[in-house]
mmCIF file of C-alpha atoms in Angstrom:
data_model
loop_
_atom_site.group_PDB
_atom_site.id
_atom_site.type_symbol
_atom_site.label_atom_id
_atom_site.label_comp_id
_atom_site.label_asym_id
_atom_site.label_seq_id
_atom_site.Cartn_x
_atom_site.Cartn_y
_atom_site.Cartn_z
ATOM 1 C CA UNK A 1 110.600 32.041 54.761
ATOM 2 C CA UNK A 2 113.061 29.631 56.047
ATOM 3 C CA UNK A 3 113.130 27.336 53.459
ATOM 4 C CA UNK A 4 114.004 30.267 51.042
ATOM 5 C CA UNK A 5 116.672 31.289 53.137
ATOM 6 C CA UNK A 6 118.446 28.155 53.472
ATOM 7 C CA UNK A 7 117.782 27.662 49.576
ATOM 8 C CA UNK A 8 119.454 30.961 49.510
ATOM 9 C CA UNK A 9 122.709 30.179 50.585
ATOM 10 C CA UNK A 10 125.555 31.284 48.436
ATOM 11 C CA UNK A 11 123.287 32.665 46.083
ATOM 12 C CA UNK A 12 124.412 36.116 44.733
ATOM 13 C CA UNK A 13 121.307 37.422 43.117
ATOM 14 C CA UNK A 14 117.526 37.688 45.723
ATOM 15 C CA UNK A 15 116.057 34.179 44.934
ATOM 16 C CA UNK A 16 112.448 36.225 45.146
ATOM 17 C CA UNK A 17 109.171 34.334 45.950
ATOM 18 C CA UNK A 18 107.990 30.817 45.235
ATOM 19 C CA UNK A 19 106.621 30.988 41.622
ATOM 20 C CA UNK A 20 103.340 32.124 40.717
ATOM 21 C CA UNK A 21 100.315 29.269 40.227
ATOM 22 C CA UNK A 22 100.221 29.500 36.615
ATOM 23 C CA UNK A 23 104.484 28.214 36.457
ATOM 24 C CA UNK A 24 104.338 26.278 39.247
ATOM 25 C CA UNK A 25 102.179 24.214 37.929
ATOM 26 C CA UNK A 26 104.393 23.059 35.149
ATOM 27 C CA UNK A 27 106.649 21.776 37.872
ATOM 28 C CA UNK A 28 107.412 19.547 40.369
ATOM 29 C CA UNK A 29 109.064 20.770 43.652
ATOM 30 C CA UNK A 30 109.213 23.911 45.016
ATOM 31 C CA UNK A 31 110.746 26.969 42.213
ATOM 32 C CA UNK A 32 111.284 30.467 42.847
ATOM 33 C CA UNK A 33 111.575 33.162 40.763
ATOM 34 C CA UNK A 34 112.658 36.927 40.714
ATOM 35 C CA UNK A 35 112.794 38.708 37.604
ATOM 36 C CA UNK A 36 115.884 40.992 37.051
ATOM 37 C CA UNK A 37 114.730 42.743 34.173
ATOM 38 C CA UNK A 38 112.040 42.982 31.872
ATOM 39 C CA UNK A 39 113.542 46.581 29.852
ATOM 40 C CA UNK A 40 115.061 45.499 26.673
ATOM 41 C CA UNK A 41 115.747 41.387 27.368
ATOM 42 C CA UNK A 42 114.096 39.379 30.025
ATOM 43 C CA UNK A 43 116.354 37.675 32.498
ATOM 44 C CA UNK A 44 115.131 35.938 35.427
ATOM 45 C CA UNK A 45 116.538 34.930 38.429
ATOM 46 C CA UNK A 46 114.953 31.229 38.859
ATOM 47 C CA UNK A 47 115.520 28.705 42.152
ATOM 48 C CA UNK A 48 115.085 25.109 42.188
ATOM 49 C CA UNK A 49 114.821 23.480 45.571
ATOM 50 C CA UNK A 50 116.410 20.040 45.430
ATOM 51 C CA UNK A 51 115.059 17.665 43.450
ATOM 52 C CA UNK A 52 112.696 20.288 41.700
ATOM 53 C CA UNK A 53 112.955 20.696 37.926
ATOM 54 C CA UNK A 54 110.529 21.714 35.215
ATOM 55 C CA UNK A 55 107.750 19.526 32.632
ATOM 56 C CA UNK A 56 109.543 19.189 29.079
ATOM 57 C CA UNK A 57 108.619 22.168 27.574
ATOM 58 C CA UNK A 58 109.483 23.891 24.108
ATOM 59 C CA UNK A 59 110.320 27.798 23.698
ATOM 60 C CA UNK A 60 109.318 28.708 20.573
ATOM 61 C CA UNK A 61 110.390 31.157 17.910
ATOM 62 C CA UNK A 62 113.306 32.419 20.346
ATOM 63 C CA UNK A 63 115.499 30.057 22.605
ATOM 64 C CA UNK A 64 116.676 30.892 26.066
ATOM 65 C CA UNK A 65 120.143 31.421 28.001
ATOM 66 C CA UNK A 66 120.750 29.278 30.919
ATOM 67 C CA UNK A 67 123.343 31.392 33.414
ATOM 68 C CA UNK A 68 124.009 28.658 36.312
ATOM 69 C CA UNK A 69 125.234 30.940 39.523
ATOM 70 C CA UNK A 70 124.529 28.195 41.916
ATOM 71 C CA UNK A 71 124.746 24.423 43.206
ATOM 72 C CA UNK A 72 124.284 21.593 41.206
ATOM 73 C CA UNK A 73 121.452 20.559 38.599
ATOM 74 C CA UNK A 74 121.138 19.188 35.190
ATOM 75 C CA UNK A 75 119.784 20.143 32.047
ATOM 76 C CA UNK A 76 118.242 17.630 29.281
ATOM 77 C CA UNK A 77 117.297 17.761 25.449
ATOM 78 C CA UNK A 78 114.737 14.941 24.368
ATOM 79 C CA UNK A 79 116.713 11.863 23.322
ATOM 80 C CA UNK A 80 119.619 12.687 24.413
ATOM 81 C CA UNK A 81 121.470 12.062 27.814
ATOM 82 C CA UNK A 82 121.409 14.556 30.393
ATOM 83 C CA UNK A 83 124.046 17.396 31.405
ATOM 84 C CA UNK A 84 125.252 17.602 34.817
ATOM 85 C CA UNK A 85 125.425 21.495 35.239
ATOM 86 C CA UNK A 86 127.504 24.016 37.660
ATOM 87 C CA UNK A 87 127.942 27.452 38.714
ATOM 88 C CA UNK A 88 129.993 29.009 35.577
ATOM 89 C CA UNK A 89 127.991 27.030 33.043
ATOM 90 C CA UNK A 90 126.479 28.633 29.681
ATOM 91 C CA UNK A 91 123.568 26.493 28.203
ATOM 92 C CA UNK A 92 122.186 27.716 24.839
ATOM 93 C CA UNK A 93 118.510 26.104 24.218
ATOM 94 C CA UNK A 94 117.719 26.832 20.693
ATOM 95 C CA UNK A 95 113.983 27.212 19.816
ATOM 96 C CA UNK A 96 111.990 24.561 18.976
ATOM 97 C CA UNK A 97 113.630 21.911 21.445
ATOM 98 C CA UNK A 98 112.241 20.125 24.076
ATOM 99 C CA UNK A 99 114.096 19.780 26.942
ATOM 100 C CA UNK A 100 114.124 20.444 30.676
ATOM 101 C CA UNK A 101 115.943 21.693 33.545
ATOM 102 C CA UNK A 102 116.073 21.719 37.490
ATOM 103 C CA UNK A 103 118.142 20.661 40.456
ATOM 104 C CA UNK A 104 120.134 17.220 41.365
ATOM 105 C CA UNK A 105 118.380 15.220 43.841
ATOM 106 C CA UNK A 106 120.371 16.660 46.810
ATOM 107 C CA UNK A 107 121.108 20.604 45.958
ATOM 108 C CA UNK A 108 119.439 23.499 45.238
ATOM 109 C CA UNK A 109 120.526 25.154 41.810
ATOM 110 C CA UNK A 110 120.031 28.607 40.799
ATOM 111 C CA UNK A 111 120.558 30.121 37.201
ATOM 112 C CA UNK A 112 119.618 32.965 35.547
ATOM 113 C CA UNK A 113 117.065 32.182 32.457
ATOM 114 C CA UNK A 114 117.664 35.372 29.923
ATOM 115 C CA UNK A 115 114.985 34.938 26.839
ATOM 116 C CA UNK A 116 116.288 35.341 23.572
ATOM 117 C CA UNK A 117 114.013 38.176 21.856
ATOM 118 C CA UNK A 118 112.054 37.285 19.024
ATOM 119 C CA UNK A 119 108.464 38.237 17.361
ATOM 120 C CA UNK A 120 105.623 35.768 18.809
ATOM 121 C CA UNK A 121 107.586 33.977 21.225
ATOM 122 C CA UNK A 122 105.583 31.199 23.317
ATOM 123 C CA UNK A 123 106.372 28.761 25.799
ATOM 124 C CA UNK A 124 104.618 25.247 24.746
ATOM 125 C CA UNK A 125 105.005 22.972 28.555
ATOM 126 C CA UNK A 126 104.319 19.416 28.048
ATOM 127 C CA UNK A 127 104.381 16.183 30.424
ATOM 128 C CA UNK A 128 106.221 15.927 33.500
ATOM 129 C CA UNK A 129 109.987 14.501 33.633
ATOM 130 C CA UNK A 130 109.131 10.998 35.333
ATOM 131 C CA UNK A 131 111.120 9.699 38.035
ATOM 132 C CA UNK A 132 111.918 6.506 35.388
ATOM 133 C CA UNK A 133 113.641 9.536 33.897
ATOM 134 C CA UNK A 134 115.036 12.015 36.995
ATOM 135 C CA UNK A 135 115.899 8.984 38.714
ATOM 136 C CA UNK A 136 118.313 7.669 36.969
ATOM 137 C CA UNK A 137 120.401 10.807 37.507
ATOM 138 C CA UNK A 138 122.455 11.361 40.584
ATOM 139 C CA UNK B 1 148.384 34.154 35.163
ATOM 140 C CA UNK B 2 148.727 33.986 38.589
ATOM 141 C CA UNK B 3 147.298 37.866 38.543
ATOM 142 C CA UNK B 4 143.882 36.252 36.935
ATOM 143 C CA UNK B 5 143.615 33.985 39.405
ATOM 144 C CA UNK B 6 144.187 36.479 41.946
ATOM 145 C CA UNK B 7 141.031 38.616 40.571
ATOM 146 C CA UNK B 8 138.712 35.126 39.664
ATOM 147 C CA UNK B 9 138.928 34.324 43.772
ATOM 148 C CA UNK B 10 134.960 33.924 44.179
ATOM 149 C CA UNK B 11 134.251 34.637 40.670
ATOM 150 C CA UNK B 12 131.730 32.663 39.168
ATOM 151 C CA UNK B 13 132.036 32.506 34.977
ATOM 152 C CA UNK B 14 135.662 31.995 33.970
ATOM 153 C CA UNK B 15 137.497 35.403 33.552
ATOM 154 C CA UNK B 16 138.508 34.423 30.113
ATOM 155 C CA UNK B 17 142.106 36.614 28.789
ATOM 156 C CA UNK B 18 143.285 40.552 29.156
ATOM 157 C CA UNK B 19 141.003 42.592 27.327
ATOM 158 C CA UNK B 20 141.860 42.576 23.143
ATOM 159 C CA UNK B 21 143.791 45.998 22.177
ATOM 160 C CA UNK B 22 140.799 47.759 20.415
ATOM 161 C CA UNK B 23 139.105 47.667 24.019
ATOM 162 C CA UNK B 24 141.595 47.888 26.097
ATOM 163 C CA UNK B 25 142.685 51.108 24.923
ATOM 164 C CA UNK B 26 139.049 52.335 26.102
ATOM 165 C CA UNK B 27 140.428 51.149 29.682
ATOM 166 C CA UNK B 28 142.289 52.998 32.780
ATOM 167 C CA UNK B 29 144.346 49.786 33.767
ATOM 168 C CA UNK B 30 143.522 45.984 33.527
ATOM 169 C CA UNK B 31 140.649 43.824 32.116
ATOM 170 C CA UNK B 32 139.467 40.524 31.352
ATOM 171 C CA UNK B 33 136.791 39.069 28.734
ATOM 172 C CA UNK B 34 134.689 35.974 28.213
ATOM 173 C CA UNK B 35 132.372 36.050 26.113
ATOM 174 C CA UNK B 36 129.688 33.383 27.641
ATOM 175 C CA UNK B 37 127.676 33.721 24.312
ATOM 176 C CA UNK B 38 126.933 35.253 21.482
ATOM 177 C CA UNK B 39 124.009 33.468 20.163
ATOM 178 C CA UNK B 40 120.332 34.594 20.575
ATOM 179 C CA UNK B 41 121.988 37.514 22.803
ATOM 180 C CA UNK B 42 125.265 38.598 23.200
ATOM 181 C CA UNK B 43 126.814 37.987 27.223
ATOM 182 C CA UNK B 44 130.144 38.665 28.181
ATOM 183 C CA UNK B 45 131.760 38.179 31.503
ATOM 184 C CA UNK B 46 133.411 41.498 32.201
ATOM 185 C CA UNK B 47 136.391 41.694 34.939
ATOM 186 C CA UNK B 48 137.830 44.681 36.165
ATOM 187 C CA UNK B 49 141.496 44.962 38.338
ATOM 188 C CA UNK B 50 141.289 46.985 40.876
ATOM 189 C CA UNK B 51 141.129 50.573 40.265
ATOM 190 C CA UNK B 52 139.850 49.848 36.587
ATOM 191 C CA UNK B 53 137.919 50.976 34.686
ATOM 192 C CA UNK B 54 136.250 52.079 31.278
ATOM 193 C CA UNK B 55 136.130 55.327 29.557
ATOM 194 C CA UNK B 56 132.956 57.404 29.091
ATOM 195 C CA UNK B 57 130.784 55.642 26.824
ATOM 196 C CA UNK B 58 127.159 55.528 25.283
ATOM 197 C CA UNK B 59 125.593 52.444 23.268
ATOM 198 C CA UNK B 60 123.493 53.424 20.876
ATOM 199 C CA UNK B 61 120.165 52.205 20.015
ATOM 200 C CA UNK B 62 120.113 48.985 22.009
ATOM 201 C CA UNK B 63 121.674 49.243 25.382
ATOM 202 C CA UNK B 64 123.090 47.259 27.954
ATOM 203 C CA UNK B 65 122.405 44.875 31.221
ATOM 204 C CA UNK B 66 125.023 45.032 33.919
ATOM 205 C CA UNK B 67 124.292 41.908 36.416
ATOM 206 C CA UNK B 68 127.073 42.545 39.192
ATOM 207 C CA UNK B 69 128.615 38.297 40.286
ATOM 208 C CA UNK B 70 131.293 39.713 42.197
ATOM 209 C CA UNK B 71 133.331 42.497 43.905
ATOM 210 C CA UNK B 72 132.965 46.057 44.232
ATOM 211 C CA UNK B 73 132.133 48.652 41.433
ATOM 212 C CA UNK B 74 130.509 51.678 40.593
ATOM 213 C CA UNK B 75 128.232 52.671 37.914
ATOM 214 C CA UNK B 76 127.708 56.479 36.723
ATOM 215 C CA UNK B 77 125.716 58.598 34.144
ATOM 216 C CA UNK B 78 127.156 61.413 33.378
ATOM 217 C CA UNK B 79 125.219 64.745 35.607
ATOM 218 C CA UNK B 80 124.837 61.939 37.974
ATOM 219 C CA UNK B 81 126.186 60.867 41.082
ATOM 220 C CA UNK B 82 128.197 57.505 40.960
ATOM 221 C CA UNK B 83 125.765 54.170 42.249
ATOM 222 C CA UNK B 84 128.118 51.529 44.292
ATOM 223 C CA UNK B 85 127.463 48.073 42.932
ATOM 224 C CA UNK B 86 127.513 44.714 44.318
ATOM 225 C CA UNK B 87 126.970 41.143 44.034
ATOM 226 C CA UNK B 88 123.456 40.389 42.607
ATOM 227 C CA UNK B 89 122.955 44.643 41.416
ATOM 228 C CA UNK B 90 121.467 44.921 37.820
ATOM 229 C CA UNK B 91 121.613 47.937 36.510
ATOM 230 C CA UNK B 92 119.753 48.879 33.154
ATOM 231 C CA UNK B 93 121.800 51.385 30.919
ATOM 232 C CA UNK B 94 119.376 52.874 28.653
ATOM 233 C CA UNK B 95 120.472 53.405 24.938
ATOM 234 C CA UNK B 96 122.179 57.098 24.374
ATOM 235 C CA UNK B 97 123.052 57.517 27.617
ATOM 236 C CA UNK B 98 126.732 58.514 28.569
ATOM 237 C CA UNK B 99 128.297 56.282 31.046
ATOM 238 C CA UNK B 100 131.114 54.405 32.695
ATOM 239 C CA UNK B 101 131.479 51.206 34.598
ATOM 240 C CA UNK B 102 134.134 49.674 36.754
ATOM 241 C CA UNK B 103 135.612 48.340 40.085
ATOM 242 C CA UNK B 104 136.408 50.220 43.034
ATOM 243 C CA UNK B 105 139.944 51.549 43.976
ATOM 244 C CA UNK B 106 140.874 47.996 46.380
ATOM 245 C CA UNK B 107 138.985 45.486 44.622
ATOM 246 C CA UNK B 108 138.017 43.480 41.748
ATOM 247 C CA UNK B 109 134.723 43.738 40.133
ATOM 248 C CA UNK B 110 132.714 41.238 37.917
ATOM 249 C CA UNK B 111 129.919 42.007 36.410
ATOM 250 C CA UNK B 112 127.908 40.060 33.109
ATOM 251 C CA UNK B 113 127.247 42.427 30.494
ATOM 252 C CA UNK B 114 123.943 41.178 28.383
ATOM 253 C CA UNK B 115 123.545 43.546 24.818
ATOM 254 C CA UNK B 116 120.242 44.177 24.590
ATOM 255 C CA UNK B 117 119.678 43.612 20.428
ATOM 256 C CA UNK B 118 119.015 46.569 18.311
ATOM 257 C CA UNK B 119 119.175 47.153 14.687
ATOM 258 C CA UNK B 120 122.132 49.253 13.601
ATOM 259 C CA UNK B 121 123.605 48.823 17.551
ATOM 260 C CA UNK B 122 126.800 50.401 18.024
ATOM 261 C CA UNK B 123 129.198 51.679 20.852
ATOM 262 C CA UNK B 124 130.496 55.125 20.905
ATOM 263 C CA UNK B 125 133.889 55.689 23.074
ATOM 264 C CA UNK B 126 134.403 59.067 24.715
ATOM 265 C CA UNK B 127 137.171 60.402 27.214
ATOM 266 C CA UNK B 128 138.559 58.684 30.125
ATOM 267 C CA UNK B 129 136.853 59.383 33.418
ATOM 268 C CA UNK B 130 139.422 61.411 35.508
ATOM 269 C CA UNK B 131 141.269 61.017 38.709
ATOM 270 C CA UNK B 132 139.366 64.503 39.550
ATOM 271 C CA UNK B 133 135.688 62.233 39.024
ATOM 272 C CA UNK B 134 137.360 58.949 40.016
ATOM 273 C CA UNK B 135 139.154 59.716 43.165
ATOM 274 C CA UNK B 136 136.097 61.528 44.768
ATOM 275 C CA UNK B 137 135.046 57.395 45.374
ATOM 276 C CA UNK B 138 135.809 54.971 47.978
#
């Protein structure tokens, strides 16, 4: 567990174990995940090793809350450029928008991922972010 | 505002301003508010002075999240004895449940405060907690 530990550093909440098959595989690069709370809301501690983000995905019927407590990543609706993100940084992703998330290049990144509540909420993951795409970010 | 900066030394989210009046007065000394969000589910960045802290309180029918980012603080229930929080803590407060949150006597205490949503929500205020309850911490 050295690489979690050096992924760990400066990070105030337990960055937890590398994420289970069935996430993981809607990545690429190494995530980790530890879930704060599951009474009432759902928050999530999530850990992207660099270079590591998520497929485009979709969260429908209820958004998500993006709390960024750590290093340096990026977050990125379809069409649009991406956002350069840092610790103290609020990202609202309304439902129904693609869009991904994960670490710069060269730093881990850490937020907290709280879901927004809502009756038959699903997750719809879709194609990888290509490096044509990730690549062009710094 | 050089006493904000003072208490946002390692803080994370932006302390935002002194605590409105119709809060405050539900307050033993000095705190600060940003609200991170408010859409999807409601987050605020609480920050306590040293020595602060809020009166006895109880949400009622949706409760609340405490995710401790920084300092020293103590959560209580009231029977119960007082739990010492710290960087990366959640606590749970379950609805109905009288309570009180808030830093330790030397030091500054952040903590993100998620509502969890519920129908006819609301906050019910009670007496302050005493230098008899208070002072029995370190």
């Amino acid at each position: 567990m050295s690489e979690s530990k050096d992924l760990s550093k400066g990070a105030i909440f337990p960055i937890g174990d590398k994420l289970p098959e069935q996430f993981s595989s809607n990545f690429i690069g190494q995530a980790y995940l530890n879930m704060l709370t599951t009474t009432g809301v759902t928050i999530g501690n999530v850990t992207f090793e660099p270079g590591c983000r998520n497929n485009w995905h979709i969260h429908h019927k209820g958004g998500q809350i993006l709390l960024v407590t750590g290093g340096r990543g990026y977050y990125q609706e379809w069409g649009k450029e991406a956002m350069e993100l840092h610790p103290g940084d609020v990202v609202n992703i309304p439902p129904e928008i693609k869009h991904w998330h994960g670490a710069a290049r060269d730093r881990w990144f850490s937020h907290l991922a709280v879901e927004v509540p809502a009756e038959g909420a699903s997750n719809e993951w879709l194609e990888a972010v290509t490096d044509d795409v990730y690549g062009k970010l710094n």
